[in-house]
JSON list of C-alpha atoms and ligand atoms in Angstrom, two decimals:
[
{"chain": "A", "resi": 76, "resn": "UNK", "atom": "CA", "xyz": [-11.18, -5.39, -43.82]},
{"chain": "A", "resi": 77, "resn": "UNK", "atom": "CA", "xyz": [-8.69, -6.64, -41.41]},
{"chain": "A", "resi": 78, "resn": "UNK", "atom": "CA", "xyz": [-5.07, -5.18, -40.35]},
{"chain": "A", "resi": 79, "resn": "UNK", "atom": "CA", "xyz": [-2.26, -6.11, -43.14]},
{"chain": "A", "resi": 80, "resn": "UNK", "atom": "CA", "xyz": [0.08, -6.44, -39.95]},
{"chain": "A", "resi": 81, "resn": "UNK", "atom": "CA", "xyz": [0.98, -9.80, -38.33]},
{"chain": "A", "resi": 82, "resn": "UNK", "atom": "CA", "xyz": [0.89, -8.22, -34.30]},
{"chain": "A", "resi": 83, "resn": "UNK", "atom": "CA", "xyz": [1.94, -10.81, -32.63]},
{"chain": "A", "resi": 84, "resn": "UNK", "atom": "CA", "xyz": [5.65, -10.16, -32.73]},
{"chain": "A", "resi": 85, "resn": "UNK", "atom": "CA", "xyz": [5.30, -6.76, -32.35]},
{"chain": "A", "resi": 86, "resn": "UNK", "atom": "CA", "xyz": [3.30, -6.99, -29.17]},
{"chain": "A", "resi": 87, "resn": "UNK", "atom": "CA", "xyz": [5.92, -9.70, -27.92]},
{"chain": "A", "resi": 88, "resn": "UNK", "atom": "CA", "xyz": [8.49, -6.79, -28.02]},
{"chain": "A", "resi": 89, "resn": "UNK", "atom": "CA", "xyz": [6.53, -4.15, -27.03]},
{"chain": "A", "resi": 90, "resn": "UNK", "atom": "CA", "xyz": [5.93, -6.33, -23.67]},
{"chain": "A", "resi": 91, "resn": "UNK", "atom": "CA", "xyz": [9.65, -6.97, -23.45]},
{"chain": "A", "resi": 92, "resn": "UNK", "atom": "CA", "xyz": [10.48, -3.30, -23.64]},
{"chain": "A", "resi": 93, "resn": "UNK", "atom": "CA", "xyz": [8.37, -2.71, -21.23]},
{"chain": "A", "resi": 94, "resn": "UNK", "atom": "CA", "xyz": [10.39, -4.16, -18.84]},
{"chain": "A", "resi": 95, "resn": "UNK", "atom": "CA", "xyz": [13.04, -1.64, -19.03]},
{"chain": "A", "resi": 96, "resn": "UNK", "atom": "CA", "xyz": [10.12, 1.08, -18.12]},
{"chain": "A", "resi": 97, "resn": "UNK", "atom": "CA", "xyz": [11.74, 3.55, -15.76]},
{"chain": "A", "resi": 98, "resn": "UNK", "atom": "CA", "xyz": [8.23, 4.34, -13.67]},
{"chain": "A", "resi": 99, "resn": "UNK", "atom": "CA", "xyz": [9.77, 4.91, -9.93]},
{"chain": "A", "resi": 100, "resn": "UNK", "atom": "CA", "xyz": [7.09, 7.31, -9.41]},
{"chain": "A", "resi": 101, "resn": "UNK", "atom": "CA", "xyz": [3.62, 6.27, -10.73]},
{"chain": "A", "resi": 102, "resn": "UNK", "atom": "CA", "xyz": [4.88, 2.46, -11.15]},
{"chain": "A", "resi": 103, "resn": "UNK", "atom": "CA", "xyz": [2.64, 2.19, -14.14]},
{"chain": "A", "resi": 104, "resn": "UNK", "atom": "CA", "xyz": [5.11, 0.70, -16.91]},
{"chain": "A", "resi": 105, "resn": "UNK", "atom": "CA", "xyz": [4.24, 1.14, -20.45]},
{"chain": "A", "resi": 106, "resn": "UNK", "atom": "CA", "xyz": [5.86, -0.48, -23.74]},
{"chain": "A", "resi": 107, "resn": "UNK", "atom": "CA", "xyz": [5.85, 0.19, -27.24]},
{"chain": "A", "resi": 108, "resn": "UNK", "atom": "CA", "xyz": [6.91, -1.19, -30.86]},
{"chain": "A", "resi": 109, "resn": "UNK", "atom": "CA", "xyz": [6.47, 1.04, -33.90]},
{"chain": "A", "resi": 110, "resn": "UNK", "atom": "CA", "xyz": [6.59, -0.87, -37.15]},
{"chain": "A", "resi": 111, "resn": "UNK", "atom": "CA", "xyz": [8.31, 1.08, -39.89]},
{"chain": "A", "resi": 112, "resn": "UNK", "atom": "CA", "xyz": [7.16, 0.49, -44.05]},
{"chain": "A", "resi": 113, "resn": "UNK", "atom": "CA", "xyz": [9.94, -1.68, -44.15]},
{"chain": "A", "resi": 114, "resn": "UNK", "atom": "CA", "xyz": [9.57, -4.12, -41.55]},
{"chain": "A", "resi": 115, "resn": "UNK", "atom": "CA", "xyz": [11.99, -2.43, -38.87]},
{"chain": "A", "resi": 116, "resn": "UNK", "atom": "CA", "xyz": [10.98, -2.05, -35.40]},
{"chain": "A", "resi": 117, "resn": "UNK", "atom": "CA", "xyz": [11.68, 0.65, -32.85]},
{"chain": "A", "resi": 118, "resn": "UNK", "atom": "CA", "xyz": [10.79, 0.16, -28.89]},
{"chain": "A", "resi": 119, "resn": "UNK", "atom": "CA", "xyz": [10.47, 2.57, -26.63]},
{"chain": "A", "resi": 120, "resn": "UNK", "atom": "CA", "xyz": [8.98, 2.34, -22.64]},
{"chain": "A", "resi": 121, "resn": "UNK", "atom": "CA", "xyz": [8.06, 5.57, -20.32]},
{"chain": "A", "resi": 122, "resn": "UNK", "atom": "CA", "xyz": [11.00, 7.54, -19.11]},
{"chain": "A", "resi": 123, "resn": "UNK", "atom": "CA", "xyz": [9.83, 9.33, -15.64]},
{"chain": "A", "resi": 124, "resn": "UNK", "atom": "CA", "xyz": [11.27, 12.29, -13.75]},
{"chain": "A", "resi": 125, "resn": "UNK", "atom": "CA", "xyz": [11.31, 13.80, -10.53]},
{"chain": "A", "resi": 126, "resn": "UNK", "atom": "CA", "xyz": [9.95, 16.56, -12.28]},
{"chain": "A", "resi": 127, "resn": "UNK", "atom": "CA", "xyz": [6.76, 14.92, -13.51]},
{"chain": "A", "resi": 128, "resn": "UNK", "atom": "CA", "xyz": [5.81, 17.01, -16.05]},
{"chain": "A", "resi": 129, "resn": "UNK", "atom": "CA", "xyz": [9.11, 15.88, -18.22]},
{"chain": "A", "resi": 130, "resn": "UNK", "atom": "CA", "xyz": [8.35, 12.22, -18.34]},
{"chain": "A", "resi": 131, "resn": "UNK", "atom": "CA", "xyz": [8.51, 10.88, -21.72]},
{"chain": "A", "resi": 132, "resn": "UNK", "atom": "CA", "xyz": [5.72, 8.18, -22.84]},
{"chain": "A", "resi": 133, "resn": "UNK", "atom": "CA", "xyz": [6.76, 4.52, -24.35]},
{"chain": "A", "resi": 134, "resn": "UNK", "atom": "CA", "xyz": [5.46, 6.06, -28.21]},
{"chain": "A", "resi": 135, "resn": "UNK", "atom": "CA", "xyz": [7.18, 8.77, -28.06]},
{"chain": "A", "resi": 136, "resn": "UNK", "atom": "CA", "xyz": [10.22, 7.18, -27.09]},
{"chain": "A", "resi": 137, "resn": "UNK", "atom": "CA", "xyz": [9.71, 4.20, -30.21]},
{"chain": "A", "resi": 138, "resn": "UNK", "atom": "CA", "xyz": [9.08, 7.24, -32.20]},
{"chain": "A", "resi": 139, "resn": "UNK", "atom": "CA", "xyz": [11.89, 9.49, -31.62]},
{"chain": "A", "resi": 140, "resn": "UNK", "atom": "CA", "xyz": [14.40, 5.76, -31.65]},
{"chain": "A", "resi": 141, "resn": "UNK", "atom": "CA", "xyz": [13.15, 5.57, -35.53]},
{"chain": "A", "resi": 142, "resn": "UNK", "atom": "CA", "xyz": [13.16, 9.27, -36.34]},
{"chain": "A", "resi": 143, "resn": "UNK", "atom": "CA", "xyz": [17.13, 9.31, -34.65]},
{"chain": "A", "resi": 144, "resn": "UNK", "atom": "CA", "xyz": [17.86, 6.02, -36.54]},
{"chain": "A", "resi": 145, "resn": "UNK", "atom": "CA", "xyz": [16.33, 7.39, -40.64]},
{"chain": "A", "resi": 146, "resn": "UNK", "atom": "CA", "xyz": [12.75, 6.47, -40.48]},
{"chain": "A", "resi": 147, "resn": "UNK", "atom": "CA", "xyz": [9.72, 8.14, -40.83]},
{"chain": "A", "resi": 148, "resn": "UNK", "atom": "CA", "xyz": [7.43, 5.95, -42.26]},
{"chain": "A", "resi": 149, "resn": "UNK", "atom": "CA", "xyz": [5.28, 3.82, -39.34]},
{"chain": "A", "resi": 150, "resn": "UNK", "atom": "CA", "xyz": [2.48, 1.28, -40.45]},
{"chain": "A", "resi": 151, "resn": "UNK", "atom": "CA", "xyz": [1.22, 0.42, -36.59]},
{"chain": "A", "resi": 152, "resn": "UNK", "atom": "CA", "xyz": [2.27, 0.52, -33.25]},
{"chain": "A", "resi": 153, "resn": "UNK", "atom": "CA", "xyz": [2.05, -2.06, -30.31]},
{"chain": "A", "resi": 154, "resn": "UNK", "atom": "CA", "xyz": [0.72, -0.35, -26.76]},
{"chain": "A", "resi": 155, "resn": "UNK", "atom": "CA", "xyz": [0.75, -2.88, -24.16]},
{"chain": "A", "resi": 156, "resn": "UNK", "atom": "CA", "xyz": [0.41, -2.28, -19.91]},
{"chain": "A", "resi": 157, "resn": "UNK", "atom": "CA", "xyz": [-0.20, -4.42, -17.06]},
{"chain": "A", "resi": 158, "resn": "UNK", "atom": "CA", "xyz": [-3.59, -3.61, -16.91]},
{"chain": "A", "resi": 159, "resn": "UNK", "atom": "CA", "xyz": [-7.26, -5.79, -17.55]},
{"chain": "A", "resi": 160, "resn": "UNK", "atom": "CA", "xyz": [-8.37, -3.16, -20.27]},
{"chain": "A", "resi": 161, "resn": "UNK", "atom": "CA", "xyz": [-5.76, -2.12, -22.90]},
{"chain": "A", "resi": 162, "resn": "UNK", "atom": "CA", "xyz": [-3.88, 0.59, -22.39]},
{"chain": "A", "resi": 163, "resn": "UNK", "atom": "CA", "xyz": [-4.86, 3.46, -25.24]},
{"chain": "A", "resi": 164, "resn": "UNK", "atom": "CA", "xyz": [-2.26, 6.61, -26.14]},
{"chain": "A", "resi": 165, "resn": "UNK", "atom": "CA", "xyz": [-2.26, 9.77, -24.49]},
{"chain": "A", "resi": 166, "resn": "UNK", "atom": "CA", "xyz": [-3.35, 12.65, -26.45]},
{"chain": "A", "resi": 167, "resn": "UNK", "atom": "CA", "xyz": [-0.17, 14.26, -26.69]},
{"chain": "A", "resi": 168, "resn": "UNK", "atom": "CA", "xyz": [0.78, 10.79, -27.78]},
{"chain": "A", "resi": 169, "resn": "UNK", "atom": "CA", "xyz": [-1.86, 10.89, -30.21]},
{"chain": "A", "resi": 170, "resn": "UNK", "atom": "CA", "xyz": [-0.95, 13.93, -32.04]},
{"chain": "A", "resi": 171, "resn": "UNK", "atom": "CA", "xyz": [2.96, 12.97, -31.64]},
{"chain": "A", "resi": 172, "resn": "UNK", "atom": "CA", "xyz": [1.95, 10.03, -33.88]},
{"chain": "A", "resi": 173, "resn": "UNK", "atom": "CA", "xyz": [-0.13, 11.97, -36.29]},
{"chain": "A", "resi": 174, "resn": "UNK", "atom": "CA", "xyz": [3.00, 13.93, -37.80]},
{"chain": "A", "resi": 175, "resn": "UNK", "atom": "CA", "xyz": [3.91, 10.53, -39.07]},
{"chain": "A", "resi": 176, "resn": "UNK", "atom": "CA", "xyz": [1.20, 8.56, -40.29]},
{"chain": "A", "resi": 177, "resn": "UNK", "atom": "CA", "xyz": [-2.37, 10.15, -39.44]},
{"chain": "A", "resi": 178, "resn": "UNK", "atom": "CA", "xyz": [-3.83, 6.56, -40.44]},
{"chain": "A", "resi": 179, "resn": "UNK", "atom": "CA", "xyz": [-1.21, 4.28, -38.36]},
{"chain": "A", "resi": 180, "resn": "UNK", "atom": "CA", "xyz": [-2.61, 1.47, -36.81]},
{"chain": "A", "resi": 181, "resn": "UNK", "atom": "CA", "xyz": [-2.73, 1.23, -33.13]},
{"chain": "A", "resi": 182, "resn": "UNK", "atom": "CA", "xyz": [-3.15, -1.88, -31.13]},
{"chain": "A", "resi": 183, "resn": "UNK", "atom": "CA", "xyz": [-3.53, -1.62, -27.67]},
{"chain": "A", "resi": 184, "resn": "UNK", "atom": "CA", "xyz": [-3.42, -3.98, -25.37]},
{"chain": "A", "resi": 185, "resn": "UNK", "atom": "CA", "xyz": [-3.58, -5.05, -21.60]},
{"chain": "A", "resi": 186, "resn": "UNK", "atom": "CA", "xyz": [-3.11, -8.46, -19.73]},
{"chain": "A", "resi": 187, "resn": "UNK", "atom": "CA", "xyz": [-6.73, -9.92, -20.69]},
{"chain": "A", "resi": 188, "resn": "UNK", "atom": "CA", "xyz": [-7.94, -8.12, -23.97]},
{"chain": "A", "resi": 189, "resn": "UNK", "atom": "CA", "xyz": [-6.57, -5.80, -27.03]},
{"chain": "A", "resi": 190, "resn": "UNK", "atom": "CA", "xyz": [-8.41, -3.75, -29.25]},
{"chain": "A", "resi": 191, "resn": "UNK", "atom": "CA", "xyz": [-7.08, -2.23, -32.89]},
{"chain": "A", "resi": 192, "resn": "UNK", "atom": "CA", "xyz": [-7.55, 1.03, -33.59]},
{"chain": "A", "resi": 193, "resn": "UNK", "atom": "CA", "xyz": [-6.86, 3.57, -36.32]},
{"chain": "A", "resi": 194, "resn": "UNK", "atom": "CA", "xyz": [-5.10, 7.09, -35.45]},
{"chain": "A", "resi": 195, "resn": "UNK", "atom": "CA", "xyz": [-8.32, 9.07, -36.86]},
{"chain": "A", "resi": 196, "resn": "UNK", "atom": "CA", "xyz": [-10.79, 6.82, -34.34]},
{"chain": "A", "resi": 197, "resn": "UNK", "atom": "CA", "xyz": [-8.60, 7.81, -30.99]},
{"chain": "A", "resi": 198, "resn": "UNK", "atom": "CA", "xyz": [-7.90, 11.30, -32.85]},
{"chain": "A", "resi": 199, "resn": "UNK", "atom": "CA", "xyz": [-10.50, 13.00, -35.31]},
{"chain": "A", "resi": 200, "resn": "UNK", "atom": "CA", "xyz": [-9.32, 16.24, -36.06]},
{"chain": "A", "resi": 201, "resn": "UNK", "atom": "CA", "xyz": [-5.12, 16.58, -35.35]},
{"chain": "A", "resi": 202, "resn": "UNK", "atom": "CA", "xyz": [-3.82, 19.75, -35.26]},
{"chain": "A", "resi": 203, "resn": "UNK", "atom": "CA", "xyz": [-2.20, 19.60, -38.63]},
{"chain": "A", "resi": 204, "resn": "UNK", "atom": "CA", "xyz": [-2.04, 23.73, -39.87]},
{"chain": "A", "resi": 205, "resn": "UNK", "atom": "CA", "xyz": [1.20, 23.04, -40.92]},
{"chain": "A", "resi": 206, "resn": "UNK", "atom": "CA", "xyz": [1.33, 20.55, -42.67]},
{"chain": "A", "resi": 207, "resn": "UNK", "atom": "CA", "xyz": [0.51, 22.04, -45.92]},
{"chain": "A", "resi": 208, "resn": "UNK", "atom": "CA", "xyz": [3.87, 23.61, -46.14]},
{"chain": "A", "resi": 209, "resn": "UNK", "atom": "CA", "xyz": [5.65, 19.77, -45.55]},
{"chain": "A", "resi": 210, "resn": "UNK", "atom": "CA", "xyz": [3.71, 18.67, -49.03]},
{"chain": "B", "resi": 439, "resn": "THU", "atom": "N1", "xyz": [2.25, 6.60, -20.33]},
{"chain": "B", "resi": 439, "resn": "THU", "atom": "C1", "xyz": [2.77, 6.13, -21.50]},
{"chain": "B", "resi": 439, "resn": "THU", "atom": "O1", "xyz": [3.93, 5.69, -21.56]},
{"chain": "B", "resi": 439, "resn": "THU", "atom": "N2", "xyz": [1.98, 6.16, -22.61]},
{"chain": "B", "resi": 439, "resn": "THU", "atom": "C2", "xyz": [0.71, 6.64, -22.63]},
{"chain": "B", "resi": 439, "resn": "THU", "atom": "O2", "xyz": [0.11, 6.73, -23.68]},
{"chain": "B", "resi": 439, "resn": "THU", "atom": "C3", "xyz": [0.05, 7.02, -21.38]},
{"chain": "B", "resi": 439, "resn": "THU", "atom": "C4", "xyz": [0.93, 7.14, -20.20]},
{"chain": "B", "resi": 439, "resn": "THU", "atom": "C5", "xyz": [3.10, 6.60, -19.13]},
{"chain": "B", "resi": 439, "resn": "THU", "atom": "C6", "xyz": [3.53, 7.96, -18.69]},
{"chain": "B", "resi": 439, "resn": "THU", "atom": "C7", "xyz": [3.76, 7.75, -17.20]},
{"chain": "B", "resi": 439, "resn": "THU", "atom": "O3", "xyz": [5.09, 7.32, -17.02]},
{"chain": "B", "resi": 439, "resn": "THU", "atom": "C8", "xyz": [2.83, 6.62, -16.83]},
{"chain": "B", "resi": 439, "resn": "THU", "atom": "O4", "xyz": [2.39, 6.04, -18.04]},
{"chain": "B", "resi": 439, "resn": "THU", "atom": "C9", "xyz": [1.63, 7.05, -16.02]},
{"chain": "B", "resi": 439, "resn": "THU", "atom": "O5", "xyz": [0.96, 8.09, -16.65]}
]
């Protein structure tokens, strides 16, 4: 069973956010496009600092765009990088995009190949204890 999602305008944005990546420091720009249930997409691209530790990845950014603009629904999200592999989420990513939709599709992709995931392949067992009390 195939994705529902037609990619290939979602991955065209998440490559042309990625140009506004703000990666001074490990030059490794990332961009991203989070589809909501209703067709709307939110971008987002890595946000360094000179204190490392506080950079901000391209999901979260696309994620915290839609949460700040009244949606919380996400179908899929478009990775993309300059790179010959694609470019998967970090696990804090991971988790970040759990609290939304633990069965989001992910497609990740680099310059030469792309691969389609779903959140529970990259991320079995998401810290959800407390969740119950959202239900
Ligand atoms: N980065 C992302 O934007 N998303 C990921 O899932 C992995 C890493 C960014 C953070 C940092 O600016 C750069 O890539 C190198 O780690």
């Amino acid at each position: 069973m195939g994705s529902q999602i037609d990619w290939s305008a979602l991955v065209a944005q998440a490559w042309a956010v990625r140009q506004q990546a703000y990666a001074p420091y490990s030059k490794f720009a990332v961009g991203a496009a989070l589809l909501t249930d209703s067709g709307d997409v939110f971008t987002g691209c890595n946000v360094e600092n000179a204190s490392f530790g506080l950079t901000i990845c391209a999901e979260r950014v696309a994620v915290t765009a839609a949460v700040a603009a009244g949606s919380r629904k996400f179908a899929g999200i478009a990775l993309v990088a300059d790179t010959a592999e694609p470019v998967l989420p970090c696990g804090a990513c991971r988790q970040f995009l759990a609290e939304f939709n633990p069965q989001l599709e992910i497609y990740c992709s680099g310059r030469d190949r792309h691969q389609v995931f779903v959140l529970p392949d990259l991320l079995p067992s998401p810290f959800s204890g407390l969740q119950e009390g959202l239900r």
